Amino acid sequence: MEQAIQLKIRSLIQHPGHEPMIEYQKVAGTLFKKARSTYIRYDDRMSGEVIQTTLKVSERELVIFRKGAVTMKLPLTIGLRRAATYSNNGMNMQLESEAERLLVRREEDQYSIDVTYHLYANEDKLGTYELALTYTEATK
């Protein structure tokens, strides 16, 4: 059964040699559970285009799926490099991802996910990324 939620999202992108970029969003989404995982879905916007984003959250792993202007599958496991895919405007990239930190917390009626991860292409570090989500049940 899907549950309506409200999300607050903070994302930070730090490419080597550049200033960090920080973005904040508040969006509506849905949450549902399947087997041992929790799924969070919401629509993200990039350059005016909608990107459907799904987070698959389990005890030791977070997988980020994006579909739309950007297509991505990004598995994140602490201390383990994983194959990831990214596609944008016909450009396909094979990447590797590695989580440095992954925290999933539940406090009364509020939940949060904090992840810091690194992306690599051919052993070159593309950047360090942080994603912090806080979500609560949507009020009717």
JSON list of C-alpha atoms in Angstrom, two decimals:
[
{"chain": "A", "resi": 1, "resn": "MET", "atom": "CA", "xyz": [0.00, 0.00, 0.00]},
{"chain": "A", "resi": 2, "resn": "GLU", "atom": "CA", "xyz": [1.40, 3.38, -1.02]},
{"chain": "A", "resi": 3, "resn": "GLN", "atom": "CA", "xyz": [1.54, 6.16, 1.53]},
{"chain": "A", "resi": 4, "resn": "ALA", "atom": "CA", "xyz": [1.68, 9.86, 0.62]},
{"chain": "A", "resi": 5, "resn": "ILE", "atom": "CA", "xyz": [4.71, 11.65, 2.08]},
{"chain": "A", "resi": 6, "resn": "GLN", "atom": "CA", "xyz": [6.34, 15.09, 2.07]},
{"chain": "A", "resi": 7, "resn": "LEU", "atom": "CA", "xyz": [10.08, 15.21, 1.40]},
{"chain": "A", "resi": 8, "resn": "LYS", "atom": "CA", "xyz": [12.73, 17.79, 2.20]},
{"chain": "A", "resi": 9, "resn": "ILE", "atom": "CA", "xyz": [15.82, 17.15, 0.09]},
{"chain": "A", "resi": 10, "resn": "ARG", "atom": "CA", "xyz": [19.29, 18.63, 0.34]},
{"chain": "A", "resi": 11, "resn": "SER", "atom": "CA", "xyz": [21.85, 17.64, -2.26]},
{"chain": "A", "resi": 12, "resn": "LEU", "atom": "CA", "xyz": [25.49, 18.66, -2.46]},
{"chain": "A", "resi": 13, "resn": "ILE", "atom": "CA", "xyz": [27.78, 18.08, -5.44]},
{"chain": "A", "resi": 14, "resn": "GLN", "atom": "CA", "xyz": [31.55, 18.59, -5.09]},
{"chain": "A", "resi": 15, "resn": "HIS", "atom": "CA", "xyz": [33.55, 18.13, -8.29]},
{"chain": "A", "resi": 16, "resn": "PRO", "atom": "CA", "xyz": [37.35, 18.19, -7.91]},
{"chain": "A", "resi": 17, "resn": "GLY", "atom": "CA", "xyz": [38.68, 21.74, -8.20]},
{"chain": "A", "resi": 18, "resn": "HIS", "atom": "CA", "xyz": [35.23, 23.39, -8.12]},
{"chain": "A", "resi": 19, "resn": "GLU", "atom": "CA", "xyz": [33.09, 25.05, -5.48]},
{"chain": "A", "resi": 20, "resn": "PRO", "atom": "CA", "xyz": [30.37, 22.79, -4.02]},
{"chain": "A", "resi": 21, "resn": "MET", "atom": "CA", "xyz": [26.85, 23.17, -5.41]},
{"chain": "A", "resi": 22, "resn": "ILE", "atom": "CA", "xyz": [24.01, 22.84, -2.90]},
{"chain": "A", "resi": 23, "resn": "GLU", "atom": "CA", "xyz": [20.34, 22.49, -3.78]},
{"chain": "A", "resi": 24, "resn": "TYR", "atom": "CA", "xyz": [17.24, 22.33, -1.57]},
{"chain": "A", "resi": 25, "resn": "GLN", "atom": "CA", "xyz": [13.81, 21.00, -2.54]},
{"chain": "A", "resi": 26, "resn": "LYS", "atom": "CA", "xyz": [10.46, 20.26, -0.95]},
{"chain": "A", "resi": 27, "resn": "VAL", "atom": "CA", "xyz": [8.38, 17.76, -2.91]},
{"chain": "A", "resi": 28, "resn": "ALA", "atom": "CA", "xyz": [5.46, 15.38, -2.49]},
{"chain": "A", "resi": 29, "resn": "GLY", "atom": "CA", "xyz": [6.12, 11.69, -2.92]},
{"chain": "A", "resi": 30, "resn": "THR", "atom": "CA", "xyz": [4.99, 8.19, -2.07]},
{"chain": "A", "resi": 31, "resn": "LEU", "atom": "CA", "xyz": [6.42, 5.46, 0.12]},
{"chain": "A", "resi": 32, "resn": "PHE", "atom": "CA", "xyz": [5.77, 1.73, 0.01]},
{"chain": "A", "resi": 33, "resn": "LYS", "atom": "CA", "xyz": [7.37, -1.42, 1.34]},
{"chain": "A", "resi": 34, "resn": "LYS", "atom": "CA", "xyz": [8.16, -4.55, -0.65]},
{"chain": "A", "resi": 35, "resn": "ALA", "atom": "CA", "xyz": [9.92, -7.55, 0.85]},
{"chain": "A", "resi": 36, "resn": "ARG", "atom": "CA", "xyz": [12.73, -6.14, 3.05]},
{"chain": "A", "resi": 37, "resn": "SER", "atom": "CA", "xyz": [13.04, -2.82, 1.25]},
{"chain": "A", "resi": 38, "resn": "THR", "atom": "CA", "xyz": [11.34, 0.55, 1.50]},
{"chain": "A", "resi": 39, "resn": "TYR", "atom": "CA", "xyz": [10.72, 2.48, -1.72]},
{"chain": "A", "resi": 40, "resn": "ILE", "atom": "CA", "xyz": [10.38, 6.24, -1.97]},
{"chain": "A", "resi": 41, "resn": "ARG", "atom": "CA", "xyz": [9.17, 7.84, -5.20]},
{"chain": "A", "resi": 42, "resn": "TYR", "atom": "CA", "xyz": [9.09, 11.51, -6.15]},
{"chain": "A", "resi": 43, "resn": "ASP", "atom": "CA", "xyz": [9.45, 13.75, -9.19]},
{"chain": "A", "resi": 44, "resn": "ASP", "atom": "CA", "xyz": [12.61, 15.79, -9.46]},
{"chain": "A", "resi": 45, "resn": "ARG", "atom": "CA", "xyz": [13.15, 18.71, -11.84]},
{"chain": "A", "resi": 46, "resn": "MET", "atom": "CA", "xyz": [16.26, 19.37, -13.89]},
{"chain": "A", "resi": 47, "resn": "SER", "atom": "CA", "xyz": [16.40, 22.24, -16.39]},
{"chain": "A", "resi": 48, "resn": "GLY", "atom": "CA", "xyz": [12.60, 22.36, -16.36]},
{"chain": "A", "resi": 49, "resn": "GLU", "atom": "CA", "xyz": [12.21, 18.65, -17.15]},
{"chain": "A", "resi": 50, "resn": "VAL", "atom": "CA", "xyz": [10.65, 16.07, -14.83]},
{"chain": "A", "resi": 51, "resn": "ILE", "atom": "CA", "xyz": [12.77, 13.15, -13.68]},
{"chain": "A", "resi": 52, "resn": "GLN", "atom": "CA", "xyz": [11.01, 10.29, -11.89]},
{"chain": "A", "resi": 53, "resn": "THR", "atom": "CA", "xyz": [13.19, 9.29, -8.95]},
{"chain": "A", "resi": 54, "resn": "THR", "atom": "CA", "xyz": [12.87, 6.09, -6.93]},
{"chain": "A", "resi": 55, "resn": "LEU", "atom": "CA", "xyz": [14.96, 5.24, -3.89]},
{"chain": "A", "resi": 56, "resn": "LYS", "atom": "CA", "xyz": [15.20, 1.61, -2.82]},
{"chain": "A", "resi": 57, "resn": "VAL", "atom": "CA", "xyz": [16.28, 1.59, 0.82]},
{"chain": "A", "resi": 58, "resn": "SER", "atom": "CA", "xyz": [17.38, -1.57, 2.60]},
{"chain": "A", "resi": 59, "resn": "GLU", "atom": "CA", "xyz": [19.43, -2.25, 5.70]},
{"chain": "A", "resi": 60, "resn": "ARG", "atom": "CA", "xyz": [22.86, -1.90, 4.08]},
{"chain": "A", "resi": 61, "resn": "GLU", "atom": "CA", "xyz": [22.19, -0.46, 0.64]},
{"chain": "A", "resi": 62, "resn": "LEU", "atom": "CA", "xyz": [20.54, 2.45, -1.14]},
{"chain": "A", "resi": 63, "resn": "VAL", "atom": "CA", "xyz": [19.78, 2.27, -4.87]},
{"chain": "A", "resi": 64, "resn": "ILE", "atom": "CA", "xyz": [18.78, 5.46, -6.69]},
{"chain": "A", "resi": 65, "resn": "PHE", "atom": "CA", "xyz": [16.83, 5.04, -9.94]},
{"chain": "A", "resi": 66, "resn": "ARG", "atom": "CA", "xyz": [16.10, 8.05, -12.16]},
{"chain": "A", "resi": 67, "resn": "LYS", "atom": "CA", "xyz": [14.06, 8.08, -15.35]},
{"chain": "A", "resi": 68, "resn": "GLY", "atom": "CA", "xyz": [13.30, 11.02, -17.64]},
{"chain": "A", "resi": 69, "resn": "ALA", "atom": "CA", "xyz": [15.73, 13.67, -18.91]},
{"chain": "A", "resi": 70, "resn": "VAL", "atom": "CA", "xyz": [18.34, 11.62, -17.03]},
{"chain": "A", "resi": 71, "resn": "THR", "atom": "CA", "xyz": [18.33, 7.83, -16.71]},
{"chain": "A", "resi": 72, "resn": "MET", "atom": "CA", "xyz": [20.39, 6.39, -13.89]},
{"chain": "A", "resi": 73, "resn": "LYS", "atom": "CA", "xyz": [20.87, 3.33, -11.71]},
{"chain": "A", "resi": 74, "resn": "LEU", "atom": "CA", "xyz": [23.14, 4.09, -8.78]},
{"chain": "A", "resi": 75, "resn": "PRO", "atom": "CA", "xyz": [23.66, 1.35, -6.17]},
{"chain": "A", "resi": 76, "resn": "LEU", "atom": "CA", "xyz": [25.32, 2.59, -2.97]},
{"chain": "A", "resi": 77, "resn": "THR", "atom": "CA", "xyz": [26.93, 0.25, -0.45]},
{"chain": "A", "resi": 78, "resn": "ILE", "atom": "CA", "xyz": [29.39, 1.39, 2.24]},
{"chain": "A", "resi": 79, "resn": "GLY", "atom": "CA", "xyz": [32.98, 0.53, 1.38]},
{"chain": "A", "resi": 80, "resn": "LEU", "atom": "CA", "xyz": [32.13, -1.35, -1.82]},
{"chain": "A", "resi": 81, "resn": "ARG", "atom": "CA", "xyz": [32.50, -0.07, -5.38]},
{"chain": "A", "resi": 82, "resn": "ARG", "atom": "CA", "xyz": [29.48, -0.95, -7.49]},
{"chain": "A", "resi": 83, "resn": "ALA", "atom": "CA", "xyz": [28.76, -0.64, -11.22]},
{"chain": "A", "resi": 84, "resn": "ALA", "atom": "CA", "xyz": [26.42, 2.27, -11.99]},
{"chain": "A", "resi": 85, "resn": "THR", "atom": "CA", "xyz": [24.86, 3.58, -15.20]},
{"chain": "A", "resi": 86, "resn": "TYR", "atom": "CA", "xyz": [24.06, 7.14, -16.26]},
{"chain": "A", "resi": 87, "resn": "SER", "atom": "CA", "xyz": [22.47, 8.40, -19.47]},
{"chain": "A", "resi": 88, "resn": "ASN", "atom": "CA", "xyz": [21.76, 12.02, -20.46]},
{"chain": "A", "resi": 89, "resn": "ASN", "atom": "CA", "xyz": [20.86, 13.32, -23.93]},
{"chain": "A", "resi": 90, "resn": "GLY", "atom": "CA", "xyz": [22.01, 10.12, -25.64]},
{"chain": "A", "resi": 91, "resn": "MET", "atom": "CA", "xyz": [25.33, 10.02, -23.79]},
{"chain": "A", "resi": 92, "resn": "ASN", "atom": "CA", "xyz": [25.73, 6.74, -21.87]},
{"chain": "A", "resi": 93, "resn": "MET", "atom": "CA", "xyz": [28.32, 6.35, -19.14]},
{"chain": "A", "resi": 94, "resn": "GLN", "atom": "CA", "xyz": [29.44, 3.32, -17.18]},
{"chain": "A", "resi": 95, "resn": "LEU", "atom": "CA", "xyz": [30.41, 4.50, -13.72]},
{"chain": "A", "resi": 96, "resn": "GLU", "atom": "CA", "xyz": [31.34, 3.10, -10.34]},
{"chain": "A", "resi": 97, "resn": "SER", "atom": "CA", "xyz": [29.83, 4.28, -7.07]},
{"chain": "A", "resi": 98, "resn": "GLU", "atom": "CA", "xyz": [30.99, 3.85, -3.50]},
{"chain": "A", "resi": 99, "resn": "ALA", "atom": "CA", "xyz": [29.19, 5.02, -0.38]},
{"chain": "A", "resi": 100, "resn": "GLU", "atom": "CA", "xyz": [31.27, 6.57, 2.37]},
{"chain": "A", "resi": 101, "resn": "ARG", "atom": "CA", "xyz": [28.33, 7.02, 4.75]},
{"chain": "A", "resi": 102, "resn": "LEU", "atom": "CA", "xyz": [24.76, 5.72, 4.76]},
{"chain": "A", "resi": 103, "resn": "LEU", "atom": "CA", "xyz": [22.43, 6.45, 7.67]},
{"chain": "A", "resi": 104, "resn": "VAL", "atom": "CA", "xyz": [18.73, 5.61, 7.79]},
{"chain": "A", "resi": 105, "resn": "ARG", "atom": "CA", "xyz": [16.88, 6.87, 10.86]},
{"chain": "A", "resi": 106, "resn": "ARG", "atom": "CA", "xyz": [13.34, 6.77, 12.15]},
{"chain": "A", "resi": 107, "resn": "GLU", "atom": "CA", "xyz": [12.22, 9.18, 14.86]},
{"chain": "A", "resi": 108, "resn": "GLU", "atom": "CA", "xyz": [8.53, 9.05, 15.75]},
{"chain": "A", "resi": 109, "resn": "ASP", "atom": "CA", "xyz": [6.73, 10.26, 12.61]},
{"chain": "A", "resi": 110, "resn": "GLN", "atom": "CA", "xyz": [9.84, 11.51, 10.80]},
{"chain": "A", "resi": 111, "resn": "TYR", "atom": "CA", "xyz": [12.34, 9.48, 8.81]},
{"chain": "A", "resi": 112, "resn": "SER", "atom": "CA", "xyz": [15.67, 10.51, 7.34]},
{"chain": "A", "resi": 113, "resn": "ILE", "atom": "CA", "xyz": [18.25, 9.17, 4.93]},
{"chain": "A", "resi": 114, "resn": "ASP", "atom": "CA", "xyz": [21.76, 10.61, 4.74]},
{"chain": "A", "resi": 115, "resn": "VAL", "atom": "CA", "xyz": [24.28, 9.32, 2.23]},
{"chain": "A", "resi": 116, "resn": "THR", "atom": "CA", "xyz": [27.72, 10.51, 1.12]},
{"chain": "A", "resi": 117, "resn": "TYR", "atom": "CA", "xyz": [29.14, 8.80, -1.95]},
{"chain": "A", "resi": 118, "resn": "HIS", "atom": "CA", "xyz": [31.80, 9.05, -4.63]},
{"chain": "A", "resi": 119, "resn": "LEU", "atom": "CA", "xyz": [31.47, 8.50, -8.38]},
{"chain": "A", "resi": 120, "resn": "TYR", "atom": "CA", "xyz": [34.28, 7.19, -10.58]},
{"chain": "A", "resi": 121, "resn": "ALA", "atom": "CA", "xyz": [34.77, 6.80, -14.34]},
{"chain": "A", "resi": 122, "resn": "ASN", "atom": "CA", "xyz": [37.75, 4.67, -15.41]},
{"chain": "A", "resi": 123, "resn": "GLU", "atom": "CA", "xyz": [39.32, 5.04, -11.94]},
{"chain": "A", "resi": 124, "resn": "ASP", "atom": "CA", "xyz": [39.05, 8.85, -12.14]},
{"chain": "A", "resi": 125, "resn": "LYS", "atom": "CA", "xyz": [37.05, 10.42, -9.32]},
{"chain": "A", "resi": 126, "resn": "LEU", "atom": "CA", "xyz": [34.24, 12.52, -10.78]},
{"chain": "A", "resi": 127, "resn": "GLY", "atom": "CA", "xyz": [33.10, 13.93, -7.47]},
{"chain": "A", "resi": 128, "resn": "THR", "atom": "CA", "xyz": [31.72, 13.55, -3.99]},
{"chain": "A", "resi": 129, "resn": "TYR", "atom": "CA", "xyz": [27.98, 13.77, -3.49]},
{"chain": "A", "resi": 130, "resn": "GLU", "atom": "CA", "xyz": [25.74, 14.12, -0.45]},
{"chain": "A", "resi": 131, "resn": "LEU", "atom": "CA", "xyz": [22.03, 13.47, -0.33]},
{"chain": "A", "resi": 132, "resn": "ALA", "atom": "CA", "xyz": [19.95, 14.17, 2.78]},
{"chain": "A", "resi": 133, "resn": "LEU", "atom": "CA", "xyz": [16.23, 13.36, 2.75]},
{"chain": "A", "resi": 134, "resn": "THR", "atom": "CA", "xyz": [13.75, 13.89, 5.53]},
{"chain": "A", "resi": 135, "resn": "TYR", "atom": "CA", "xyz": [10.22, 12.70, 5.02]},
{"chain": "A", "resi": 136, "resn": "THR", "atom": "CA", "xyz": [6.99, 12.74, 6.98]},
{"chain": "A", "resi": 137, "resn": "GLU", "atom": "CA", "xyz": [3.48, 11.50, 6.31]},
{"chain": "A", "resi": 138, "resn": "ALA", "atom": "CA", "xyz": [1.55, 13.90, 4.13]},
{"chain": "A", "resi": 139, "resn": "THR", "atom": "CA", "xyz": [-1.26, 15.69, 5.92]},
{"chain": "A", "resi": 140, "resn": "LYS", "atom": "CA", "xyz": [-4.67, 15.47, 4.33]}
]
